[in-house]
XYZ file of C-alpha atoms in Angstrom:
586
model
C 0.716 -26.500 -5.510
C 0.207 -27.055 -1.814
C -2.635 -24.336 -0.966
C -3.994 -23.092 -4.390
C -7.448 -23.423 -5.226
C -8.562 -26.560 -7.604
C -10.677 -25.961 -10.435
C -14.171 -26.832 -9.960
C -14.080 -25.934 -5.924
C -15.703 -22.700 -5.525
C -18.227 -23.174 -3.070
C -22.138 -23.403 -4.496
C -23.083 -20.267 -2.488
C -20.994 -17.862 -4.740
C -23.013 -15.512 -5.649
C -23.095 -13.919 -8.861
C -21.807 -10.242 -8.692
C -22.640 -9.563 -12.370
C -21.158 -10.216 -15.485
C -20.499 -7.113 -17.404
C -20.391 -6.304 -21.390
C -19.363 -4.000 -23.376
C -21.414 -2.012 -25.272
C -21.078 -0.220 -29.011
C -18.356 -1.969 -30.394
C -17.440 -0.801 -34.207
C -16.960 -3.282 -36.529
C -14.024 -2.260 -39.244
C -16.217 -0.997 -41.914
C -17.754 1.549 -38.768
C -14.726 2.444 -37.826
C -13.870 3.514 -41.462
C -17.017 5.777 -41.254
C -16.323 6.817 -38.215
C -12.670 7.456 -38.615
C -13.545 9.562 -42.439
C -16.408 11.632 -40.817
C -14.134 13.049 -37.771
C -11.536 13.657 -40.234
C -13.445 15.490 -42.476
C -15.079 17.592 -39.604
C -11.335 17.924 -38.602
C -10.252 19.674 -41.619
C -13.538 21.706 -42.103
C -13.030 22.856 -38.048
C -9.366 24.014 -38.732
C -10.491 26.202 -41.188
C -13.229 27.819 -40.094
C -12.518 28.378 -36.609
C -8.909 30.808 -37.871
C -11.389 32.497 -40.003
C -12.724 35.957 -38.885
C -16.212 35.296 -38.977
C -15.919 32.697 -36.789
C -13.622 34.814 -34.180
C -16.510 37.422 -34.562
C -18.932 34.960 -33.693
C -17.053 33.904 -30.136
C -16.641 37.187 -29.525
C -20.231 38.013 -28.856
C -22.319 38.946 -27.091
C -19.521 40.471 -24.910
C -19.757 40.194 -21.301
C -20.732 42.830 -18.726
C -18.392 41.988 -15.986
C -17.009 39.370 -13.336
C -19.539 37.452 -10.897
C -18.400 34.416 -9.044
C -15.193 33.611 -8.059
C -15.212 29.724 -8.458
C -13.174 27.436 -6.066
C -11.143 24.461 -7.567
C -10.058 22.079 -4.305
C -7.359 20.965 -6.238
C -4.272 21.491 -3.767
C -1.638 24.431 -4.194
C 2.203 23.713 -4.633
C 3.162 27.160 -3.225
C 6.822 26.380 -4.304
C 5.822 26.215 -7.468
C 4.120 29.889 -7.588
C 7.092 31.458 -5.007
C 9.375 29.573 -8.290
C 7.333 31.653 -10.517
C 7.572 35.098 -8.663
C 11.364 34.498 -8.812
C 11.891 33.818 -12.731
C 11.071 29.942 -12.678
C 8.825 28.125 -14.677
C 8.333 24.476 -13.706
C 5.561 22.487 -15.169
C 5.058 18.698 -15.584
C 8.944 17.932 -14.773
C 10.499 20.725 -16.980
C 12.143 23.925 -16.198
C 11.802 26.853 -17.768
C 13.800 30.218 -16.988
C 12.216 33.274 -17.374
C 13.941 35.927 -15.560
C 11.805 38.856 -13.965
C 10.692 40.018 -17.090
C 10.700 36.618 -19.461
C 7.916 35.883 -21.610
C 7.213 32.338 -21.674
C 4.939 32.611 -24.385
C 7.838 33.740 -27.028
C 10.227 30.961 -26.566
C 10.480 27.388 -27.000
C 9.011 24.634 -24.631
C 11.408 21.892 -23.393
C 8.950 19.075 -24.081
C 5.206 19.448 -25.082
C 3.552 18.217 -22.096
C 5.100 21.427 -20.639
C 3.834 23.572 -23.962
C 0.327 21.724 -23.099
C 0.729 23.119 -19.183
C 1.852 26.428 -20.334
C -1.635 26.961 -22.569
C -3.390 25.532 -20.290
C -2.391 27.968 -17.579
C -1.555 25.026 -15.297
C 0.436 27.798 -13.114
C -1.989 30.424 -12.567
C -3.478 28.959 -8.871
C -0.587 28.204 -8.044
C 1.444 31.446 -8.461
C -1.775 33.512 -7.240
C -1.197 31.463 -3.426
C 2.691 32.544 -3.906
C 1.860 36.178 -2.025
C 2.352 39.564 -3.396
C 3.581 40.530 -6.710
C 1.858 37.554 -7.939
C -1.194 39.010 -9.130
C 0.464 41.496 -11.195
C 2.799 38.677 -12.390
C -0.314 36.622 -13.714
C -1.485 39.645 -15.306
C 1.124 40.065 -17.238
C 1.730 35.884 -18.020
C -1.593 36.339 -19.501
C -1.087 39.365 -21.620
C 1.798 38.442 -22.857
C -0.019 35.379 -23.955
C -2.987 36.999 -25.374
C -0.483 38.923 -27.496
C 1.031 36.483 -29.075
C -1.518 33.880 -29.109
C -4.524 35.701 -28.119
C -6.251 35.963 -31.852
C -5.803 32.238 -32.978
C -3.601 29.490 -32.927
C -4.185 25.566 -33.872
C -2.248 24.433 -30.525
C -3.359 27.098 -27.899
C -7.311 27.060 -29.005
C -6.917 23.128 -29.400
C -9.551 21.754 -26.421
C -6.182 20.577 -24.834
C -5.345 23.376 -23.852
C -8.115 25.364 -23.747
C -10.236 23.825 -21.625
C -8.095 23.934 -18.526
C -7.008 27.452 -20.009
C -10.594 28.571 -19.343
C -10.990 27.039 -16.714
C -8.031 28.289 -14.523
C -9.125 31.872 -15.968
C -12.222 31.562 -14.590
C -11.365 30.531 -11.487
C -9.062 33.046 -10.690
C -10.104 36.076 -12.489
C -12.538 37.432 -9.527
C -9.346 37.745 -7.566
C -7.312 39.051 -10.261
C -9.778 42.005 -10.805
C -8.385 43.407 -7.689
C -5.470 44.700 -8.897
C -6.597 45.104 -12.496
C -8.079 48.404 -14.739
C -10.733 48.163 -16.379
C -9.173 47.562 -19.498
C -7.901 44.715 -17.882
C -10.802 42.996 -16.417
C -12.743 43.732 -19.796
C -9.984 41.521 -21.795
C -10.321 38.690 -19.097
C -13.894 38.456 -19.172
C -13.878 37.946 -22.894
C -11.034 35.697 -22.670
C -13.064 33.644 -20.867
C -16.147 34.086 -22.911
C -14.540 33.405 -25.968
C -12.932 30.300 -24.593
C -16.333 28.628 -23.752
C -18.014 29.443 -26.620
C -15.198 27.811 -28.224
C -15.343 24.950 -26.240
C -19.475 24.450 -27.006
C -18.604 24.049 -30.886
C -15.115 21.797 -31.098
C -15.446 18.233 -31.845
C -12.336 16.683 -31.169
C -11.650 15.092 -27.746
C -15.536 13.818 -27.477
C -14.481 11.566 -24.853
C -14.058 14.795 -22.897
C -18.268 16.300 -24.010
C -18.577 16.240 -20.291
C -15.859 17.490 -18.481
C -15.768 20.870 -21.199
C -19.441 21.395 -20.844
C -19.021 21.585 -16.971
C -15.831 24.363 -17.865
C -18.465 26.066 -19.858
C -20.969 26.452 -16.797
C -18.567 27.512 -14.204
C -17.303 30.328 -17.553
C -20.542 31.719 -17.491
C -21.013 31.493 -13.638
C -17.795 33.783 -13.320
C -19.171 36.259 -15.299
C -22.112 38.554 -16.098
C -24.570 39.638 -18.313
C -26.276 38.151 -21.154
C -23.052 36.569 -22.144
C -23.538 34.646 -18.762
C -26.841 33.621 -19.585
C -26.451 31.502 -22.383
C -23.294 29.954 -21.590
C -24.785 28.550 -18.207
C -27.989 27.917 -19.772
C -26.357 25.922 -22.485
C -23.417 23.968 -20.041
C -26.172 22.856 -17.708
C -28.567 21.386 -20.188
C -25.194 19.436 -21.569
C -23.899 18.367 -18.090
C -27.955 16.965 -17.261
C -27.583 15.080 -20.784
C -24.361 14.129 -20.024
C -23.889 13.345 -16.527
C -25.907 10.223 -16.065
C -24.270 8.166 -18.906
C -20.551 9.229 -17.547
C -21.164 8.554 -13.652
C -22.474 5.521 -13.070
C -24.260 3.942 -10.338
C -21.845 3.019 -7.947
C -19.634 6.618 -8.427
C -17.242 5.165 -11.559
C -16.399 7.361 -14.649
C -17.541 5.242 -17.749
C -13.817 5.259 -19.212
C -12.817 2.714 -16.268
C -10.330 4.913 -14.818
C -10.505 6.123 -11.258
C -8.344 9.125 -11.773
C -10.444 10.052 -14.655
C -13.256 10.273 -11.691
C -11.317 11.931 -9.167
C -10.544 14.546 -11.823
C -14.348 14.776 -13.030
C -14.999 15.058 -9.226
C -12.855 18.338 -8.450
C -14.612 20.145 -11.582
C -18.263 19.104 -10.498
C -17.671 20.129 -6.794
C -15.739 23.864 -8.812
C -19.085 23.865 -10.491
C -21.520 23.077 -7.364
C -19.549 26.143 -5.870
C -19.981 27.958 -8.754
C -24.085 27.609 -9.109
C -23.876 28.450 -5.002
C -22.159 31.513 -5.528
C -24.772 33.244 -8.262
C -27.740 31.684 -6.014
C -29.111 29.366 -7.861
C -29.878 25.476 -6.370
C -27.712 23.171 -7.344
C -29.293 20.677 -9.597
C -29.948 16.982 -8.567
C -28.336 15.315 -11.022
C -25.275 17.306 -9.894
C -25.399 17.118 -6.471
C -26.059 13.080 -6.895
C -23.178 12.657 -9.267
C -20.499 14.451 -6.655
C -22.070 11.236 -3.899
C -21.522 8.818 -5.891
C -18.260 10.121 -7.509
C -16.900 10.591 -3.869
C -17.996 7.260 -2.604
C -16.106 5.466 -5.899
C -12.830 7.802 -4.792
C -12.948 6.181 -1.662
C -13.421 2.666 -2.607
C -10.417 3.206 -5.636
C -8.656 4.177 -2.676
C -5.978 1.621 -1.061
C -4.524 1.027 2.058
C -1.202 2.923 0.719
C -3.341 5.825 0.417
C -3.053 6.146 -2.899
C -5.822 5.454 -5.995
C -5.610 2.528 -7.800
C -4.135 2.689 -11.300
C -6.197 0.826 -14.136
C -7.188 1.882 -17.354
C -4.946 4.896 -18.139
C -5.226 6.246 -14.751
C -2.286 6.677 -12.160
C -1.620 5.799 -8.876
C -2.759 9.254 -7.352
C -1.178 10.806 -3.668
C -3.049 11.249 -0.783
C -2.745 14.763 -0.578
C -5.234 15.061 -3.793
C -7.300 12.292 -2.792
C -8.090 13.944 0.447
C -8.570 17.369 -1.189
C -11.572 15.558 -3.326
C -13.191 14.717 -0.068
C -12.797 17.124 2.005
C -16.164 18.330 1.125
C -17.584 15.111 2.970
C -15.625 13.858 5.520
C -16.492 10.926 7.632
C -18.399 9.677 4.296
C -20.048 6.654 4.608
C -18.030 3.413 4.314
C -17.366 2.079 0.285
C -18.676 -1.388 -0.379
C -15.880 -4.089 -2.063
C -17.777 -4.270 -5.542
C -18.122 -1.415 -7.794
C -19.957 -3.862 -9.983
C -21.005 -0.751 -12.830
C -17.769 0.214 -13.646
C -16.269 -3.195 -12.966
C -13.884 -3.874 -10.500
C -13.610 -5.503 -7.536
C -11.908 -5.527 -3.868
C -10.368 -7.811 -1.490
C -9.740 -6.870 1.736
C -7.618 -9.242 4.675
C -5.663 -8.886 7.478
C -2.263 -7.553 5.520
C -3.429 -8.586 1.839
C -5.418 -6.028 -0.764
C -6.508 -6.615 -3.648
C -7.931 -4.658 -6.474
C -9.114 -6.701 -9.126
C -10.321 -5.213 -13.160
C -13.542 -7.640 -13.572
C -15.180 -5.605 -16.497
C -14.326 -5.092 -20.383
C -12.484 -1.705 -21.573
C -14.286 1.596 -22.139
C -15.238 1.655 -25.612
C -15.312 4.238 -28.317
C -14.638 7.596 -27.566
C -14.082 6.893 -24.212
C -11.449 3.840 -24.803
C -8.604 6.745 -25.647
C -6.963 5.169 -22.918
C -8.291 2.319 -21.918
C -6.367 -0.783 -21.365
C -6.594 -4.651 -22.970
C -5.543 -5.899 -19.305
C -8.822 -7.765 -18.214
C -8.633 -9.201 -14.925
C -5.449 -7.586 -13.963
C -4.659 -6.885 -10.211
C -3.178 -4.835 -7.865
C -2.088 -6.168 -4.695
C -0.396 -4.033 -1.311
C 0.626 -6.244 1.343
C 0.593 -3.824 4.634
C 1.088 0.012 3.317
C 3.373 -1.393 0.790
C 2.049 -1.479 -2.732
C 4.088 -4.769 -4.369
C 1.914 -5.765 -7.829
C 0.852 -2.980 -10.144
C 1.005 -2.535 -13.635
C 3.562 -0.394 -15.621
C 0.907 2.706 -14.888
C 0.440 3.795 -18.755
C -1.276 7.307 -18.728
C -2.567 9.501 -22.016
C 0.730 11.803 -20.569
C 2.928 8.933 -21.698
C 3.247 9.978 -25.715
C 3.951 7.572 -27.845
C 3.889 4.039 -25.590
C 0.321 2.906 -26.589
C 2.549 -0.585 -26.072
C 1.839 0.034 -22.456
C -1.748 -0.179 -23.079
C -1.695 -4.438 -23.763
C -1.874 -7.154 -21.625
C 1.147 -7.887 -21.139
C 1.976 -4.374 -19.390
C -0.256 -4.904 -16.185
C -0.626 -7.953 -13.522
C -2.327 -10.277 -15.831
C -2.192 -13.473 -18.140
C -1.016 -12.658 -21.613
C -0.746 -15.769 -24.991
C 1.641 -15.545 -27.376
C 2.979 -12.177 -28.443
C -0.570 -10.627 -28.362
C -3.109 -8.725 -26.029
C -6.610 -8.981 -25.413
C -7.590 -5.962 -27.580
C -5.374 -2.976 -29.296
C -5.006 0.580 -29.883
C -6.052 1.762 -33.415
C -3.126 3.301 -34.648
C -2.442 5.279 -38.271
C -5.253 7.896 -39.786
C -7.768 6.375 -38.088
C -6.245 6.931 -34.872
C -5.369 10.253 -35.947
C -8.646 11.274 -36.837
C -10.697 9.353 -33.629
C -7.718 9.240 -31.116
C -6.614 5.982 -29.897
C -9.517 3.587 -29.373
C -9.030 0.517 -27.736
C -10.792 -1.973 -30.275
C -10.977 -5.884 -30.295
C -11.149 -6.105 -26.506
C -13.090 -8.362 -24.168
C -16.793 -8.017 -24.799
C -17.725 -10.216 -21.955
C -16.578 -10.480 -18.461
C -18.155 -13.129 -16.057
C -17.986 -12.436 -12.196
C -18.704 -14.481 -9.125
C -17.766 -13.656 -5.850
C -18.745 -15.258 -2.443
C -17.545 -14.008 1.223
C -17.112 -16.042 3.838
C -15.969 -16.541 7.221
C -12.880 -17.951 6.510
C -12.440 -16.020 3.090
C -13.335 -14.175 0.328
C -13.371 -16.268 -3.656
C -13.600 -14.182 -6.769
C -14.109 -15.814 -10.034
C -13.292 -14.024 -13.041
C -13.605 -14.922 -16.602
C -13.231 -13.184 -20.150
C -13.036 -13.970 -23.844
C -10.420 -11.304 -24.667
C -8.542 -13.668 -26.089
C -11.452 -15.379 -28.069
C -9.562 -15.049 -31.656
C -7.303 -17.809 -30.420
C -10.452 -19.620 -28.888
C -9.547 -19.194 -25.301
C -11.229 -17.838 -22.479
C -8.970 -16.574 -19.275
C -10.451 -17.446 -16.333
C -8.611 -16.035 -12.868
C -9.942 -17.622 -9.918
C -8.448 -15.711 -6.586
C -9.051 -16.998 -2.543
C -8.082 -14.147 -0.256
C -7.631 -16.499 2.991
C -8.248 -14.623 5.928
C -7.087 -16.817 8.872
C -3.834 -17.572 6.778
C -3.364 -13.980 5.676
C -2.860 -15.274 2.305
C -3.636 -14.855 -2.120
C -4.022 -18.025 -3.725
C -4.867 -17.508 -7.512
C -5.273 -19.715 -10.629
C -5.275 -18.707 -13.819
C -6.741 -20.942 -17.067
C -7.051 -21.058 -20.403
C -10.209 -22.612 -21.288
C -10.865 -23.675 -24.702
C -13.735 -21.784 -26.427
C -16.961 -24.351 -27.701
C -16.331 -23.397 -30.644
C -12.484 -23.737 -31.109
C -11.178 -26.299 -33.140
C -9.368 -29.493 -32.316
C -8.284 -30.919 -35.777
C -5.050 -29.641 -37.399
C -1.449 -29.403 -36.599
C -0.709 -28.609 -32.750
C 0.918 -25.472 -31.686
C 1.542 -24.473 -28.637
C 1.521 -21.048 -27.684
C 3.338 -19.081 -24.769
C 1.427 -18.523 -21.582
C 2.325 -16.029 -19.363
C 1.530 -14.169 -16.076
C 2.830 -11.555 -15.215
C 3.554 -9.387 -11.794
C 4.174 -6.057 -12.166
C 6.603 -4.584 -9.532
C 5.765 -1.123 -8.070
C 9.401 1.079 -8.400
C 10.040 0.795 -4.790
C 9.553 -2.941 -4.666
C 12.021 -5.391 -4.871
C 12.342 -8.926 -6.127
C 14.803 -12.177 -5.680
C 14.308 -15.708 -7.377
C 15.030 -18.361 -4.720
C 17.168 -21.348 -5.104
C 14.451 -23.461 -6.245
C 14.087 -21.313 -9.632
C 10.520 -20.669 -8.575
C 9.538 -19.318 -6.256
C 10.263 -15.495 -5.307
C 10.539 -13.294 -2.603
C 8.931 -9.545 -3.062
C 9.891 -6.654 -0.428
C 8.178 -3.162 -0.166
C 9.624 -0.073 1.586
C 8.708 -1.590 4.868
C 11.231 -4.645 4.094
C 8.622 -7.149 5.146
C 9.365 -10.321 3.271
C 6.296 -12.130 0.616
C 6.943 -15.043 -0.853
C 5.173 -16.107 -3.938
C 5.300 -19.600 -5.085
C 3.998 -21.052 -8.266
C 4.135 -24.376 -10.061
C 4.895 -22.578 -13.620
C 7.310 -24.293 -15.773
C 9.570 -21.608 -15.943
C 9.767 -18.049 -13.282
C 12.168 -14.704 -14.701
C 12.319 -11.956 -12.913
C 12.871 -9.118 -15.872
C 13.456 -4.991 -15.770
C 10.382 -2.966 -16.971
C 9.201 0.296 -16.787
C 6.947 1.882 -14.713
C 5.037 5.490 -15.799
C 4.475 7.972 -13.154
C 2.854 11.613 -14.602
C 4.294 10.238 -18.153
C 8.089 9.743 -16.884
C 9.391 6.339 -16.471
C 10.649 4.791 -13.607
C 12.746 1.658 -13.327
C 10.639 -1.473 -12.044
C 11.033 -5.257 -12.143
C 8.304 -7.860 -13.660
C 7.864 -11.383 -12.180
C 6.835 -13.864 -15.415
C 5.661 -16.801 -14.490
C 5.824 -19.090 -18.028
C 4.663 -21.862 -19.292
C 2.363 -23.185 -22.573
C -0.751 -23.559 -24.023
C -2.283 -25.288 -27.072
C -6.059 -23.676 -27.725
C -7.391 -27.105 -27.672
C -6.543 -28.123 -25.055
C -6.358 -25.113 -22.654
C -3.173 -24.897 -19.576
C -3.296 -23.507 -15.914
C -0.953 -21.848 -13.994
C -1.486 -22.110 -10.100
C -0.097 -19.169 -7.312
C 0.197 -18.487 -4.210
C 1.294 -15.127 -2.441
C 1.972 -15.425 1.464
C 4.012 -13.858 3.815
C 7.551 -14.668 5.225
C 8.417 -17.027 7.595
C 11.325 -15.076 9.092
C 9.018 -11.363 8.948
């Protein structure tokens, strides 16, 4: 194809950006173990934490009193609260109505994300920026939940819930105590307490050790007493042990995701407040992990202003991403390689690109990770075109979303590069992401005229191929040029019967981008909002353009998927050749 890049013609300068591997994979007989243990703990955790002794135990020492009043930069959807005040409950795209005096609490959810939202007192900052009558509103929300609920329950004390239930309560109940009694104040205190302490024994959701142990520090730093004590003396000697293998050098979260970072980022700079407020320093580790953290949100950030969406995270709006960094505006530029968490970016005249060039999360932290090694996205302009269908953990039940063939990258046969565990043991560890890449090889060079990133993997080593993406970002042309091969393995064999395998690539449209097939069969033209016109031409055998769906906050939206076909036998490896430019007539 006129323009693509030949194999074999990087330049001899590229230099090598890093190859990155994954570390602590489980073989099957681990994950057994692994899977048996957490299962067992499970079981042995339900029961003692409804027991009384173990409610006694939570419930001391009691604290004194209300200190800080932490600040979560999260932004405030004021509709939301003045919905509240007026009888309307709306959380995660469902509608509850309450009435002025409905109890939410004593009726059925319409879906469970909303349940999850409800315990999690997702609507308390909200409704408290609604005006008055909104802190006697959320006084009475959360008495009406400690009523019910208040004691024990499997799904309200489940870490789901109650670590952003603690959170939230801690945040706001400084404010709250203006317009509470005593009695009042006294019951939200140990609400809190209680909910930290709670938080410091669970095991399940260990992919989450350090964003709970940070809700247990900013619990104690709202309140007082010896009950404060502990609880920040025990979160901050977790969130030191803990904060240096979760952000990593360059500011990414260790699970891959940038949203899972931008998330982790809000808490930490709650906390830094927090620490501030009862005038204590703020430790270095801390105050180093909220740099780097802010630098990675603005590198995952692209020119449509929003983040980039790999690895179970979600393309989030600017209006968040600016909240994060507020704190530091004017920031110092990002570099184009996060090479530690493993990605890389592209930058031209009109063409972005956001490449995956490192192996999945594994472990505890692969609960939603992705097989989708090397996958892009690309926005041409403000418009982003190529994305991937945007799985998130909100999206129950479509671990499907999580393989290869769901994101902007090759895909063999009618399997992925890695899978989710699924059955008891996923039920006991959560979701894993096992049999992934272990290996991903990375070369990049930038140059005058361009920039040339080389990726390879061996994701799909069981059918003893390696995918290797090369991309050219052209910068006088304003143009993608990408080839991907399969490259037969050293060790794969070459005697037996041929079979040839599908090949595939795929192209992921973003909902509000459109796609038409050309006369020639092959070649296709992609518009954004902005209508301007990109043409991308391919010398695959075959080109479909097929419906697909595309998550947003766990809700699907309609999207398109461009497949470029063709096939591949293991010996003897196949290529696929690209090109993405703009428009003549745009």
């Amino acid at each position: 194809m006129d323009g693509a890049p030949a194999t074999g013609s990087a330049p001899k300068t590229s230099a090598l950006a890093g190859g990155s591997k994954a570390r602590g994979r489980a073989r099957p007989r681990g994950l057994f173990l692994k899977a048996f243990g957490a299962a067992a703990r499970r079981h042995l955790e339900r029961e003692w934490f409804g027991s009384p002794p173990h409610r006694a135990l939570i419930s001391r020492p009691r604290p004194v009193g209300l200190a800080a009043h932490p600040h979560d930069p999260r932004p405030i959807d004021l509709e939301r609260g003045r919905q509240l005040l007026d009888g309307v409950m709306t959380l995660e795209g469902a509608t509850l109505r309450l009435g002025e005096t409905g109890d939410p609490f004593d009726q059925p959810s319409p879906t469970r994300r909303f349940a999850v939202a409800l315990h999690g007192f997702d609507w308390l900052p909200h409704l408290l920026a609604a005006g008055p009558g909104a802190p006697r509103l959320a006084l009475r929300l959360i008495q009406d939940w400690r009523r019910v609920f208040g004691t024990w329950n499997e799904f309200s004390w489940s870490g789901e819930a109650l670590e952003r239930r603690t959170f939230h309560l801690a945040c706001a109940a400084k404010a709250l105590a203006a317009q509470a009694s005593d009695a009042e104040i006294s019951a939200m205190a140990l609400d809190i307490a209680r909910g930290a302490r709670q938080l410091l024994k669970a095991s399940d959701a260990p992919q989450r050790r350090l964003e709970r142990t940070v809700v247990v520090t900013i619990a104690g730093c709202a309140l007082t007493g010896k009950a404060s004590n502990r609880l920040m003396a025990a979160g901050l000697k977790q969130v030191a042990a803990e904060l240096e293998a979760i952000v990593l050098a360059d500011g990414g979260h260790a699970s891959r995701s940038p949203q899972a970072g931008l998330e982790l980022l809000f808490d930490l700079l709650t906390l830094d407040d927090a620490i501030g407020q009862r005038g204590r320093p703020a430790p270095e580790a801390l105050t180093r992990a909220i740099d780097r953290l802010s630098s990675a949100a603005r590198f995952f950030t692209l020119a449509d202003g929003h983040l980039a969406a790999f690895q179970g995270g979600e393309a989030v709006e600017p209006r968040r991403i600016a909240a994060a960094l507020a704190h530091d505006e004017g920031g110092p530029r990002p570099p184009q390689s996060a090479p530690h968490v493993g990605y890389q970016k592209m930058q031209g005249a009109s063409i972005q690109v956001m490449a995956d060039a490192g192996p999945p999360a594994t472990g505890r932290l692969s609960v939603a990770a992705c097989a989708q090694p090397a996958a892009v996205e690309i926005v041409c302009g403000k418009d982003r075109l190529i994305t991937s269908c945007g799985w998130s953990p909100e999206a129950m039940g479509a671990n499907a979303f999580r393989l290869s063939d769901a994101a902007s990258t090759a895909s063999v046969g009618d399997g992925s590069a890695g899978r989710p565990l699924s059955g008891w043991r996923a039920r006991a560890l959560g979701p894993w992401l096992v049999d992934g890449a272990t290996q991903v090889d990375v070369k990049r060079h930038d140059g005058d005229a361009g920039v040339w990133l080389d990726l390879a993997h061996d994701g799909w080593r069981r059918l003893g191929l390696t995918h290797a993406r090369r991309l050219y970002l052209d910068l006088k042309a304003d143009e993608l040029r990408g080839e991907d091969s399969l490259v037969p393995m050293a060790a794969a064999r070459t005697d037996g019967p041929r079979r040839y395998l599908p090949f595939m690539i795929s192209f992921h449209l973003h909902p509000d981008a459109r796609a038409s097939l050309a006369r020639d069969g092959k070649s296709v033209l992609i518009k954004g909002p902005s209508n301007v016109g990109w043409w991308l031409r391919n010398d695959a055998v075959d080109v479909a353009i097929a419906p697909s769906p595309h998550f947003d906050h766990g809700h699907a939206r309609q999207a398109g998927t461009i497949v470029l076909k063709s096939q591949v036998r293991p010996e003897k490896g196949a290529k696929i050749r690209w090109k993405l430019a703009r428009a003549a007539d745009h």
